[in-house]
JSON list of C-alpha atoms in Angstrom, two decimals:
[
{"chain": "A", "resi": 1, "resn": "SER", "atom": "CA", "xyz": [-39.98, 26.13, -20.04]},
{"chain": "A", "resi": 2, "resn": "GLN", "atom": "CA", "xyz": [-43.15, 27.80, -21.57]},
{"chain": "A", "resi": 3, "resn": "THR", "atom": "CA", "xyz": [-44.14, 27.33, -25.28]},
{"chain": "A", "resi": 4, "resn": "ILE", "atom": "CA", "xyz": [-47.12, 28.62, -27.05]},
{"chain": "A", "resi": 5, "resn": "HIS", "atom": "CA", "xyz": [-48.67, 27.24, -30.11]},
{"chain": "A", "resi": 6, "resn": "GLN", "atom": "CA", "xyz": [-50.96, 28.44, -32.90]},
{"chain": "A", "resi": 7, "resn": "TRP", "atom": "CA", "xyz": [-52.51, 26.85, -35.80]},
{"chain": "A", "resi": 8, "resn": "PRO", "atom": "CA", "xyz": [-53.14, 26.89, -38.53]},
{"chain": "A", "resi": 9, "resn": "ALA", "atom": "CA", "xyz": [-49.83, 28.95, -39.51]},
{"chain": "A", "resi": 10, "resn": "THR", "atom": "CA", "xyz": [-51.77, 30.31, -42.57]},
{"chain": "A", "resi": 11, "resn": "LEU", "atom": "CA", "xyz": [-55.53, 30.57, -43.78]},
{"chain": "A", "resi": 12, "resn": "VAL", "atom": "CA", "xyz": [-57.26, 31.20, -46.85]},
{"chain": "A", "resi": 13, "resn": "GLN", "atom": "CA", "xyz": [-61.00, 31.72, -46.38]},
{"chain": "A", "resi": 14, "resn": "PRO", "atom": "CA", "xyz": [-63.92, 33.04, -48.40]},
{"chain": "A", "resi": 15, "resn": "VAL", "atom": "CA", "xyz": [-65.95, 36.05, -47.34]},
{"chain": "A", "resi": 16, "resn": "GLY", "atom": "CA", "xyz": [-68.95, 34.77, -45.48]},
{"chain": "A", "resi": 17, "resn": "SER", "atom": "CA", "xyz": [-67.29, 31.40, -44.10]},
{"chain": "A", "resi": 18, "resn": "PRO", "atom": "CA", "xyz": [-66.59, 30.35, -40.47]},
{"chain": "A", "resi": 19, "resn": "LEU", "atom": "CA", "xyz": [-63.33, 30.71, -38.94]},
{"chain": "A", "resi": 20, "resn": "SER", "atom": "CA", "xyz": [-61.60, 28.90, -35.81]},
{"chain": "A", "resi": 21, "resn": "LEU", "atom": "CA", "xyz": [-58.38, 29.85, -34.64]},
{"chain": "A", "resi": 22, "resn": "GLU", "atom": "CA", "xyz": [-56.47, 27.85, -31.72]},
{"chain": "A", "resi": 23, "resn": "CYS", "atom": "CA", "xyz": [-53.87, 28.76, -29.29]},
{"chain": "A", "resi": 24, "resn": "THR", "atom": "CA", "xyz": [-52.52, 26.59, -26.53]},
{"chain": "A", "resi": 25, "resn": "VAL", "atom": "CA", "xyz": [-49.89, 27.38, -23.68]},
{"chain": "A", "resi": 26, "resn": "GLU", "atom": "CA", "xyz": [-47.45, 24.40, -22.23]},
{"chain": "A", "resi": 27, "resn": "GLY", "atom": "CA", "xyz": [-45.68, 24.84, -19.09]},
{"chain": "A", "resi": 28, "resn": "THR", "atom": "CA", "xyz": [-47.64, 27.28, -16.95]},
{"chain": "A", "resi": 29, "resn": "SER", "atom": "CA", "xyz": [-50.91, 27.24, -15.13]},
{"chain": "A", "resi": 30, "resn": "ASN", "atom": "CA", "xyz": [-53.74, 29.50, -15.38]},
{"chain": "A", "resi": 31, "resn": "PRO", "atom": "CA", "xyz": [-52.12, 32.05, -17.65]},
{"chain": "A", "resi": 32, "resn": "ASN", "atom": "CA", "xyz": [-53.77, 35.14, -18.65]},
{"chain": "A", "resi": 33, "resn": "LEU", "atom": "CA", "xyz": [-54.47, 34.90, -22.53]},
{"chain": "A", "resi": 34, "resn": "TYR", "atom": "CA", "xyz": [-54.73, 37.42, -25.04]},
{"chain": "A", "resi": 35, "resn": "TRP", "atom": "CA", "xyz": [-55.59, 37.51, -28.82]},
{"chain": "A", "resi": 36, "resn": "TYR", "atom": "CA", "xyz": [-54.13, 40.38, -30.99]},
{"chain": "A", "resi": 37, "resn": "ARG", "atom": "CA", "xyz": [-54.49, 41.39, -34.65]},
{"chain": "A", "resi": 38, "resn": "GLN", "atom": "CA", "xyz": [-52.04, 43.15, -36.81]},
{"chain": "A", "resi": 39, "resn": "ALA", "atom": "CA", "xyz": [-53.04, 44.95, -40.24]},
{"chain": "A", "resi": 40, "resn": "ALA", "atom": "CA", "xyz": [-50.53, 45.58, -42.51]},
{"chain": "A", "resi": 41, "resn": "GLY", "atom": "CA", "xyz": [-48.44, 48.77, -41.40]},
{"chain": "A", "resi": 42, "resn": "ARG", "atom": "CA", "xyz": [-50.58, 49.13, -38.13]},
{"chain": "A", "resi": 43, "resn": "GLY", "atom": "CA", "xyz": [-49.59, 48.17, -34.52]},
{"chain": "A", "resi": 44, "resn": "LEU", "atom": "CA", "xyz": [-51.01, 45.40, -32.88]},
{"chain": "A", "resi": 45, "resn": "GLN", "atom": "CA", "xyz": [-54.60, 45.78, -31.58]},
{"chain": "A", "resi": 46, "resn": "LEU", "atom": "CA", "xyz": [-56.00, 43.86, -28.77]},
{"chain": "A", "resi": 47, "resn": "LEU", "atom": "CA", "xyz": [-59.16, 41.82, -29.38]},
{"chain": "A", "resi": 48, "resn": "PHE", "atom": "CA", "xyz": [-59.79, 39.77, -26.49]},
{"chain": "A", "resi": 49, "resn": "TYR", "atom": "CA", "xyz": [-58.13, 38.85, -23.17]},
{"chain": "A", "resi": 50, "resn": "SER", "atom": "CA", "xyz": [-58.97, 36.16, -20.74]},
{"chain": "A", "resi": 51, "resn": "VAL", "atom": "CA", "xyz": [-57.97, 35.78, -16.86]},
{"chain": "A", "resi": 52, "resn": "GLY", "atom": "CA", "xyz": [-59.51, 32.17, -16.48]},
{"chain": "A", "resi": 53, "resn": "ILE", "atom": "CA", "xyz": [-61.69, 29.25, -18.12]},
{"chain": "A", "resi": 54, "resn": "GLY", "atom": "CA", "xyz": [-65.00, 30.80, -19.76]},
{"chain": "A", "resi": 55, "resn": "GLN", "atom": "CA", "xyz": [-63.73, 34.39, -18.55]},
{"chain": "A", "resi": 56, "resn": "ILE", "atom": "CA", "xyz": [-63.49, 36.48, -21.90]},
{"chain": "A", "resi": 57, "resn": "SER", "atom": "CA", "xyz": [-63.41, 40.44, -22.01]},
{"chain": "A", "resi": 58, "resn": "SER", "atom": "CA", "xyz": [-63.69, 41.91, -25.62]},
{"chain": "A", "resi": 59, "resn": "GLU", "atom": "CA", "xyz": [-61.87, 45.19, -26.05]},
{"chain": "A", "resi": 60, "resn": "VAL", "atom": "CA", "xyz": [-63.06, 45.88, -29.85]},
{"chain": "A", "resi": 61, "resn": "PRO", "atom": "CA", "xyz": [-66.79, 45.18, -31.40]},
{"chain": "A", "resi": 62, "resn": "GLN", "atom": "CA", "xyz": [-66.49, 43.24, -34.17]},
{"chain": "A", "resi": 63, "resn": "ASN", "atom": "CA", "xyz": [-67.62, 40.09, -35.59]},
{"chain": "A", "resi": 64, "resn": "LEU", "atom": "CA", "xyz": [-65.20, 37.73, -33.85]},
{"chain": "A", "resi": 65, "resn": "SER", "atom": "CA", "xyz": [-65.59, 35.91, -30.82]},
{"chain": "A", "resi": 66, "resn": "ALA", "atom": "CA", "xyz": [-63.25, 34.06, -28.29]},
{"chain": "A", "resi": 67, "resn": "SER", "atom": "CA", "xyz": [-63.75, 31.23, -26.00]},
{"chain": "A", "resi": 68, "resn": "ARG", "atom": "CA", "xyz": [-61.45, 29.41, -23.34]},
{"chain": "A", "resi": 69, "resn": "PRO", "atom": "CA", "xyz": [-62.78, 26.11, -23.02]},
{"chain": "A", "resi": 70, "resn": "GLN", "atom": "CA", "xyz": [-59.73, 24.91, -20.93]},
{"chain": "A", "resi": 71, "resn": "ASP", "atom": "CA", "xyz": [-57.11, 26.54, -18.94]},
{"chain": "A", "resi": 72, "resn": "ARG", "atom": "CA", "xyz": [-54.42, 26.47, -21.48]},
{"chain": "A", "resi": 73, "resn": "GLN", "atom": "CA", "xyz": [-56.54, 26.87, -24.71]},
{"chain": "A", "resi": 74, "resn": "PHE", "atom": "CA", "xyz": [-57.94, 30.19, -26.19]},
{"chain": "A", "resi": 75, "resn": "ILE", "atom": "CA", "xyz": [-60.15, 29.86, -29.60]},
{"chain": "A", "resi": 76, "resn": "LEU", "atom": "CA", "xyz": [-60.76, 32.74, -31.84]},
{"chain": "A", "resi": 77, "resn": "SER", "atom": "CA", "xyz": [-63.98, 32.18, -33.88]},
{"chain": "A", "resi": 78, "resn": "SER", "atom": "CA", "xyz": [-66.33, 34.03, -36.35]},
{"chain": "A", "resi": 79, "resn": "LYS", "atom": "CA", "xyz": [-69.60, 32.51, -37.90]},
{"chain": "A", "resi": 80, "resn": "LYS", "atom": "CA", "xyz": [-69.30, 34.69, -40.87]},
{"chain": "A", "resi": 81, "resn": "LEU", "atom": "CA", "xyz": [-65.76, 36.51, -42.05]},
{"chain": "A", "resi": 82, "resn": "LEU", "atom": "CA", "xyz": [-65.73, 39.62, -43.82]},
{"chain": "A", "resi": 83, "resn": "LEU", "atom": "CA", "xyz": [-62.92, 41.06, -46.00]},
{"chain": "A", "resi": 84, "resn": "SER", "atom": "CA", "xyz": [-61.65, 43.29, -43.21]},
{"chain": "A", "resi": 85, "resn": "ASP", "atom": "CA", "xyz": [-61.06, 40.32, -41.07]},
{"chain": "A", "resi": 86, "resn": "SER", "atom": "CA", "xyz": [-57.93, 39.79, -42.98]},
{"chain": "A", "resi": 87, "resn": "GLY", "atom": "CA", "xyz": [-54.60, 40.17, -41.22]},
{"chain": "A", "resi": 88, "resn": "PHE", "atom": "CA", "xyz": [-52.19, 38.52, -38.74]},
{"chain": "A", "resi": 89, "resn": "TYR", "atom": "CA", "xyz": [-53.50, 37.02, -35.97]},
{"chain": "A", "resi": 90, "resn": "LEU", "atom": "CA", "xyz": [-51.35, 36.66, -32.53]},
{"chain": "A", "resi": 91, "resn": "CYS", "atom": "CA", "xyz": [-52.00, 34.91, -29.54]},
{"chain": "A", "resi": 92, "resn": "ALA", "atom": "CA", "xyz": [-50.03, 35.73, -26.26]},
{"chain": "A", "resi": 93, "resn": "TRP", "atom": "CA", "xyz": [-49.76, 34.75, -22.52]},
{"chain": "A", "resi": 94, "resn": "GLY", "atom": "CA", "xyz": [-48.49, 36.63, -19.40]},
{"chain": "A", "resi": 95, "resn": "GLU", "atom": "CA", "xyz": [-49.02, 39.30, -17.26]},
{"chain": "A", "resi": 96, "resn": "TYR", "atom": "CA", "xyz": [-45.98, 42.20, -16.76]},
{"chain": "A", "resi": 97, "resn": "GLU", "atom": "CA", "xyz": [-44.25, 40.67, -19.38]},
{"chain": "A", "resi": 98, "resn": "GLN", "atom": "CA", "xyz": [-46.19, 38.84, -22.62]},
{"chain": "A", "resi": 99, "resn": "TYR", "atom": "CA", "xyz": [-44.89, 36.38, -24.63]},
{"chain": "A", "resi": 100, "resn": "PHE", "atom": "CA", "xyz": [-46.40, 35.66, -28.22]},
{"chain": "A", "resi": 101, "resn": "GLY", "atom": "CA", "xyz": [-47.25, 32.81, -30.32]},
{"chain": "A", "resi": 102, "resn": "PRO", "atom": "CA", "xyz": [-46.11, 32.21, -34.18]},
{"chain": "A", "resi": 103, "resn": "GLY", "atom": "CA", "xyz": [-49.20, 33.55, -35.48]},
{"chain": "A", "resi": 104, "resn": "THR", "atom": "CA", "xyz": [-51.89, 33.11, -38.11]},
{"chain": "A", "resi": 105, "resn": "ARG", "atom": "CA", "xyz": [-51.83, 34.72, -41.30]},
{"chain": "A", "resi": 106, "resn": "LEU", "atom": "CA", "xyz": [-55.45, 35.12, -42.36]},
{"chain": "A", "resi": 107, "resn": "THR", "atom": "CA", "xyz": [-56.49, 36.26, -45.89]},
{"chain": "A", "resi": 108, "resn": "VAL", "atom": "CA", "xyz": [-60.27, 36.57, -46.53]},
{"chain": "A", "resi": 109, "resn": "THR", "atom": "CA", "xyz": [-61.02, 36.40, -50.31]},
{"chain": "B", "resi": 1, "resn": "LYS", "atom": "CA", "xyz": [-56.54, 56.46, -24.00]},
{"chain": "B", "resi": 2, "resn": "GLN", "atom": "CA", "xyz": [-52.93, 55.58, -24.23]},
{"chain": "B", "resi": 3, "resn": "GLU", "atom": "CA", "xyz": [-51.27, 56.29, -27.77]},
{"chain": "B", "resi": 4, "resn": "VAL", "atom": "CA", "xyz": [-47.96, 54.95, -28.73]},
{"chain": "B", "resi": 5, "resn": "THR", "atom": "CA", "xyz": [-45.57, 56.31, -31.40]},
{"chain": "B", "resi": 6, "resn": "GLN", "atom": "CA", "xyz": [-42.60, 55.19, -32.97]},
{"chain": "B", "resi": 7, "resn": "ILE", "atom": "CA", "xyz": [-40.45, 57.41, -35.61]},
{"chain": "B", "resi": 8, "resn": "PRO", "atom": "CA", "xyz": [-39.03, 56.83, -37.85]},
{"chain": "B", "resi": 9, "resn": "ALA", "atom": "CA", "xyz": [-41.20, 54.04, -39.51]},
{"chain": "B", "resi": 10, "resn": "ALA", "atom": "CA", "xyz": [-38.16, 52.62, -41.23]},
{"chain": "B", "resi": 11, "resn": "LEU", "atom": "CA", "xyz": [-34.26, 52.89, -40.46]},
{"chain": "B", "resi": 12, "resn": "SER", "atom": "CA", "xyz": [-31.24, 51.67, -42.77]},
{"chain": "B", "resi": 13, "resn": "VAL", "atom": "CA", "xyz": [-27.55, 51.69, -40.95]},
{"chain": "B", "resi": 14, "resn": "PRO", "atom": "CA", "xyz": [-24.39, 50.11, -41.95]},
{"chain": "B", "resi": 15, "resn": "GLU", "atom": "CA", "xyz": [-23.05, 47.30, -40.04]},
{"chain": "B", "resi": 16, "resn": "GLY", "atom": "CA", "xyz": [-21.23, 48.31, -36.64]},
{"chain": "B", "resi": 17, "resn": "GLU", "atom": "CA", "xyz": [-23.16, 51.59, -36.34]},
{"chain": "B", "resi": 18, "resn": "ASN", "atom": "CA", "xyz": [-25.35, 52.03, -32.95]},
{"chain": "B", "resi": 19, "resn": "LEU", "atom": "CA", "xyz": [-28.84, 52.15, -33.51]},
{"chain": "B", "resi": 20, "resn": "VAL", "atom": "CA", "xyz": [-31.25, 54.22, -31.59]},
{"chain": "B", "resi": 21, "resn": "LEU", "atom": "CA", "xyz": [-34.83, 53.35, -31.65]},
{"chain": "B", "resi": 22, "resn": "ASN", "atom": "CA", "xyz": [-37.64, 56.07, -30.27]},
{"chain": "B", "resi": 23, "resn": "CYS", "atom": "CA", "xyz": [-40.81, 55.34, -28.60]},
{"chain": "B", "resi": 24, "resn": "SER", "atom": "CA", "xyz": [-43.25, 58.05, -27.27]},
{"chain": "B", "resi": 25, "resn": "PHE", "atom": "CA", "xyz": [-46.54, 57.38, -25.58]},
{"chain": "B", "resi": 26, "resn": "THR", "atom": "CA", "xyz": [-49.22, 60.06, -24.67]},
{"chain": "B", "resi": 27, "resn": "ASP", "atom": "CA", "xyz": [-50.20, 58.85, -21.05]},
{"chain": "B", "resi": 28, "resn": "SER", "atom": "CA", "xyz": [-47.06, 58.99, -18.83]},
{"chain": "B", "resi": 29, "resn": "ALA", "atom": "CA", "xyz": [-48.61, 56.98, -16.05]},
{"chain": "B", "resi": 30, "resn": "ILE", "atom": "CA", "xyz": [-47.57, 54.18, -17.19]},
{"chain": "B", "resi": 31, "resn": "TYR", "atom": "CA", "xyz": [-46.68, 50.62, -15.54]},
{"chain": "B", "resi": 32, "resn": "ASN", "atom": "CA", "xyz": [-44.56, 48.74, -17.60]},
{"chain": "B", "resi": 33, "resn": "LEU", "atom": "CA", "xyz": [-42.88, 49.22, -21.20]},
{"chain": "B", "resi": 34, "resn": "GLN", "atom": "CA", "xyz": [-42.00, 46.24, -23.21]},
{"chain": "B", "resi": 35, "resn": "TRP", "atom": "CA", "xyz": [-39.94, 46.15, -26.49]},
{"chain": "B", "resi": 36, "resn": "PHE", "atom": "CA", "xyz": [-40.55, 43.36, -28.89]},
{"chain": "B", "resi": 37, "resn": "ARG", "atom": "CA", "xyz": [-38.54, 42.15, -32.20]},
{"chain": "B", "resi": 38, "resn": "GLN", "atom": "CA", "xyz": [-40.43, 41.02, -35.11]},
{"chain": "B", "resi": 39, "resn": "ASP", "atom": "CA", "xyz": [-39.08, 39.15, -38.03]},
{"chain": "B", "resi": 40, "resn": "PRO", "atom": "CA", "xyz": [-41.05, 39.22, -41.21]},
{"chain": "B", "resi": 41, "resn": "GLY", "atom": "CA", "xyz": [-44.13, 37.01, -41.11]},
{"chain": "B", "resi": 42, "resn": "LYS", "atom": "CA", "xyz": [-43.38, 35.81, -37.60]},
{"chain": "B", "resi": 43, "resn": "GLY", "atom": "CA", "xyz": [-44.64, 36.34, -34.05]},
{"chain": "B", "resi": 44, "resn": "LEU", "atom": "CA", "xyz": [-43.28, 38.78, -31.50]},
{"chain": "B", "resi": 45, "resn": "THR", "atom": "CA", "xyz": [-39.81, 37.86, -29.51]},
{"chain": "B", "resi": 46, "resn": "SER", "atom": "CA", "xyz": [-39.64, 39.91, -26.06]},
{"chain": "B", "resi": 47, "resn": "LEU", "atom": "CA", "xyz": [-36.48, 41.79, -26.02]},
{"chain": "B", "resi": 48, "resn": "LEU", "atom": "CA", "xyz": [-36.53, 43.90, -22.80]},
{"chain": "B", "resi": 49, "resn": "LEU", "atom": "CA", "xyz": [-39.42, 44.70, -20.00]},
{"chain": "B", "resi": 50, "resn": "ILE", "atom": "CA", "xyz": [-39.11, 47.95, -18.08]},
{"chain": "B", "resi": 51, "resn": "GLN", "atom": "CA", "xyz": [-41.59, 48.40, -15.04]},
{"chain": "B", "resi": 52, "resn": "SER", "atom": "CA", "xyz": [-42.49, 51.66, -14.01]},
{"chain": "B", "resi": 53, "resn": "SER", "atom": "CA", "xyz": [-40.04, 52.02, -10.93]},
{"chain": "B", "resi": 54, "resn": "GLN", "atom": "CA", "xyz": [-37.12, 51.43, -13.29]},
{"chain": "B", "resi": 55, "resn": "ARG", "atom": "CA", "xyz": [-35.41, 53.82, -15.69]},
{"chain": "B", "resi": 56, "resn": "GLU", "atom": "CA", "xyz": [-33.41, 51.23, -17.91]},
{"chain": "B", "resi": 57, "resn": "GLN", "atom": "CA", "xyz": [-32.86, 47.58, -18.50]},
{"chain": "B", "resi": 58, "resn": "THR", "atom": "CA", "xyz": [-29.83, 45.98, -20.33]},
{"chain": "B", "resi": 59, "resn": "SER", "atom": "CA", "xyz": [-29.56, 42.66, -21.89]},
{"chain": "B", "resi": 60, "resn": "GLY", "atom": "CA", "xyz": [-26.22, 42.08, -24.04]},
{"chain": "B", "resi": 61, "resn": "ARG", "atom": "CA", "xyz": [-25.94, 44.60, -26.86]},
{"chain": "B", "resi": 62, "resn": "LEU", "atom": "CA", "xyz": [-29.63, 46.09, -25.86]},
{"chain": "B", "resi": 63, "resn": "ASN", "atom": "CA", "xyz": [-30.52, 48.85, -23.53]},
{"chain": "B", "resi": 64, "resn": "ALA", "atom": "CA", "xyz": [-33.90, 50.16, -22.98]},
{"chain": "B", "resi": 65, "resn": "SER", "atom": "CA", "xyz": [-34.40, 53.48, -21.19]},
{"chain": "B", "resi": 66, "resn": "LEU", "atom": "CA", "xyz": [-37.66, 54.96, -19.80]},
{"chain": "B", "resi": 67, "resn": "ASP", "atom": "CA", "xyz": [-38.58, 58.24, -18.81]},
{"chain": "B", "resi": 68, "resn": "LYS", "atom": "CA", "xyz": [-42.07, 58.76, -17.97]},
{"chain": "B", "resi": 69, "resn": "SER", "atom": "CA", "xyz": [-41.97, 62.40, -17.46]},
{"chain": "B", "resi": 70, "resn": "SER", "atom": "CA", "xyz": [-41.22, 63.34, -21.16]},
{"chain": "B", "resi": 71, "resn": "GLY", "atom": "CA", "xyz": [-43.20, 60.23, -22.34]},
{"chain": "B", "resi": 72, "resn": "ARG", "atom": "CA", "xyz": [-40.51, 58.32, -24.29]},
{"chain": "B", "resi": 73, "resn": "SER", "atom": "CA", "xyz": [-38.62, 55.16, -24.18]},
{"chain": "B", "resi": 74, "resn": "THR", "atom": "CA", "xyz": [-35.27, 54.65, -26.22]},
{"chain": "B", "resi": 75, "resn": "LEU", "atom": "CA", "xyz": [-33.96, 51.30, -27.39]},
{"chain": "B", "resi": 76, "resn": "TYR", "atom": "CA", "xyz": [-30.26, 51.22, -28.03]},
{"chain": "B", "resi": 77, "resn": "ILE", "atom": "CA", "xyz": [-28.51, 48.56, -30.14]},
{"chain": "B", "resi": 78, "resn": "ALA", "atom": "CA", "xyz": [-24.82, 48.73, -30.04]},
{"chain": "B", "resi": 79, "resn": "ALA", "atom": "CA", "xyz": [-22.41, 47.48, -32.60]},
{"chain": "B", "resi": 80, "resn": "SER", "atom": "CA", "xyz": [-25.48, 46.66, -35.08]},
{"chain": "B", "resi": 81, "resn": "GLN", "atom": "CA", "xyz": [-25.25, 43.27, -37.10]},
{"chain": "B", "resi": 82, "resn": "PRO", "atom": "CA", "xyz": [-27.07, 42.14, -40.18]},
{"chain": "B", "resi": 83, "resn": "GLY", "atom": "CA", "xyz": [-28.87, 39.81, -37.84]},
{"chain": "B", "resi": 84, "resn": "ASP", "atom": "CA", "xyz": [-30.53, 42.87, -36.10]},
{"chain": "B", "resi": 85, "resn": "SER", "atom": "CA", "xyz": [-32.78, 43.56, -39.12]},
{"chain": "B", "resi": 86, "resn": "ALA", "atom": "CA", "xyz": [-36.15, 43.17, -37.99]},
{"chain": "B", "resi": 87, "resn": "THR", "atom": "CA", "xyz": [-39.32, 45.34, -37.06]},
{"chain": "B", "resi": 88, "resn": "TYR", "atom": "CA", "xyz": [-38.72, 46.61, -33.28]},
{"chain": "B", "resi": 89, "resn": "LEU", "atom": "CA", "xyz": [-42.02, 47.26, -31.57]},
{"chain": "B", "resi": 90, "resn": "CYS", "atom": "CA", "xyz": [-42.83, 48.77, -28.21]},
{"chain": "B", "resi": 91, "resn": "ALA", "atom": "CA", "xyz": [-45.80, 48.51, -26.05]},
{"chain": "B", "resi": 92, "resn": "ALA", "atom": "CA", "xyz": [-47.02, 50.34, -22.99]},
{"chain": "B", "resi": 93, "resn": "ASP", "atom": "CA", "xyz": [-49.20, 48.91, -20.11]},
{"chain": "B", "resi": 94, "resn": "SER", "atom": "CA", "xyz": [-51.20, 51.90, -18.72]},
{"chain": "B", "resi": 95, "resn": "SER", "atom": "CA", "xyz": [-53.59, 50.69, -16.35]},
{"chain": "B", "resi": 96, "resn": "ASN", "atom": "CA", "xyz": [-51.43, 47.76, -14.63]},
{"chain": "B", "resi": 97, "resn": "ASP", "atom": "CA", "xyz": [-54.09, 45.66, -16.45]},
{"chain": "B", "resi": 98, "resn": "TYR", "atom": "CA", "xyz": [-51.67, 44.08, -18.53]},
{"chain": "B", "resi": 99, "resn": "LYS", "atom": "CA", "xyz": [-53.52, 45.30, -21.71]},
{"chain": "B", "resi": 100, "resn": "LEU", "atom": "CA", "xyz": [-50.71, 46.36, -23.98]},
{"chain": "B", "resi": 101, "resn": "SER", "atom": "CA", "xyz": [-50.91, 49.58, -26.29]},
{"chain": "B", "resi": 102, "resn": "PHE", "atom": "CA", "xyz": [-48.61, 49.10, -29.32]},
{"chain": "B", "resi": 103, "resn": "GLY", "atom": "CA", "xyz": [-46.56, 51.36, -31.72]},
{"chain": "B", "resi": 104, "resn": "ALA", "atom": "CA", "xyz": [-46.84, 50.63, -35.50]},
{"chain": "B", "resi": 105, "resn": "GLY", "atom": "CA", "xyz": [-42.92, 49.59, -35.22]},
{"chain": "B", "resi": 106, "resn": "THR", "atom": "CA", "xyz": [-39.47, 50.83, -36.67]},
{"chain": "B", "resi": 107, "resn": "THR", "atom": "CA", "xyz": [-38.20, 48.54, -39.62]},
{"chain": "B", "resi": 108, "resn": "VAL", "atom": "CA", "xyz": [-34.67, 48.28, -39.26]},
{"chain": "B", "resi": 109, "resn": "THR", "atom": "CA", "xyz": [-32.12, 47.20, -41.98]},
{"chain": "B", "resi": 110, "resn": "VAL", "atom": "CA", "xyz": [-28.60, 46.84, -41.23]},
{"chain": "B", "resi": 111, "resn": "ARG", "atom": "CA", "xyz": [-26.00, 46.54, -44.39]},
{"chain": "B", "resi": 112, "resn": "ALA", "atom": "CA", "xyz": [-23.40, 44.50, -44.59]}
]
C-alpha cells in the first residue's frame, strides 16, 4: 500500500530564516506530487505540483520554491521566511484521487 | 477560475441525526469532485471521489451526490456518531489536470 510521509511535524522559525520541508511517498512510482498550504479558517491553496523528477509548476507567486530531486521526494524551500508564510503545509500525491500526508505546522515568529 | 463554497462553516447535531453537508461550485464543467475529512491538526483523509460521469458514490454510512447543472455536491452521513466530529472539505478538479480547488470546509460536532 502507498504511504506518504512529511517532516518535520511542527516547526517554529524566525523571520528571515531558511526553510526546508520534505515529503516522501512509498509504494508507488512516478506519482504526481503536490504542495498545499492551509491558512487558518481558509481552504487549501495549491502551491506547487510536479509530474516528474525536476518538473515543477508553480501556482502562486511567493518566496517559496519546490524541488523534486528523486521520483518520490518533494521538497518545499524558502531562502528567507516571511510572517505570512505561517500555516499548515500539506503534501499530496495522486491524480483523479489525491492522498494527503500528515502535514507540517509552520509558525514564523 | 473555479470557486468552491461550503455553507455552513460549522454545524452541531445530536448523535444519531443524519448529516447533510453542502458544497457549491461556480464552474459546472468539473471533472472530479472529492470529499475529505480533516481532524484537528491532521492531514486530509479521502472519503469519496465522484467522477464527472457519475451522479453519486457510497461508502458505508456516507453518500455523496453530484449535480453539475446546479453546481452542487452534497455529502450525507447517516446516523451520525461522536467520532464523525471533524472538518469536511470538498474539492473540485475543473480542468482535468488534477489541480484541486478547495472549499473552506464545514466543521461538524456530533454531541453524545
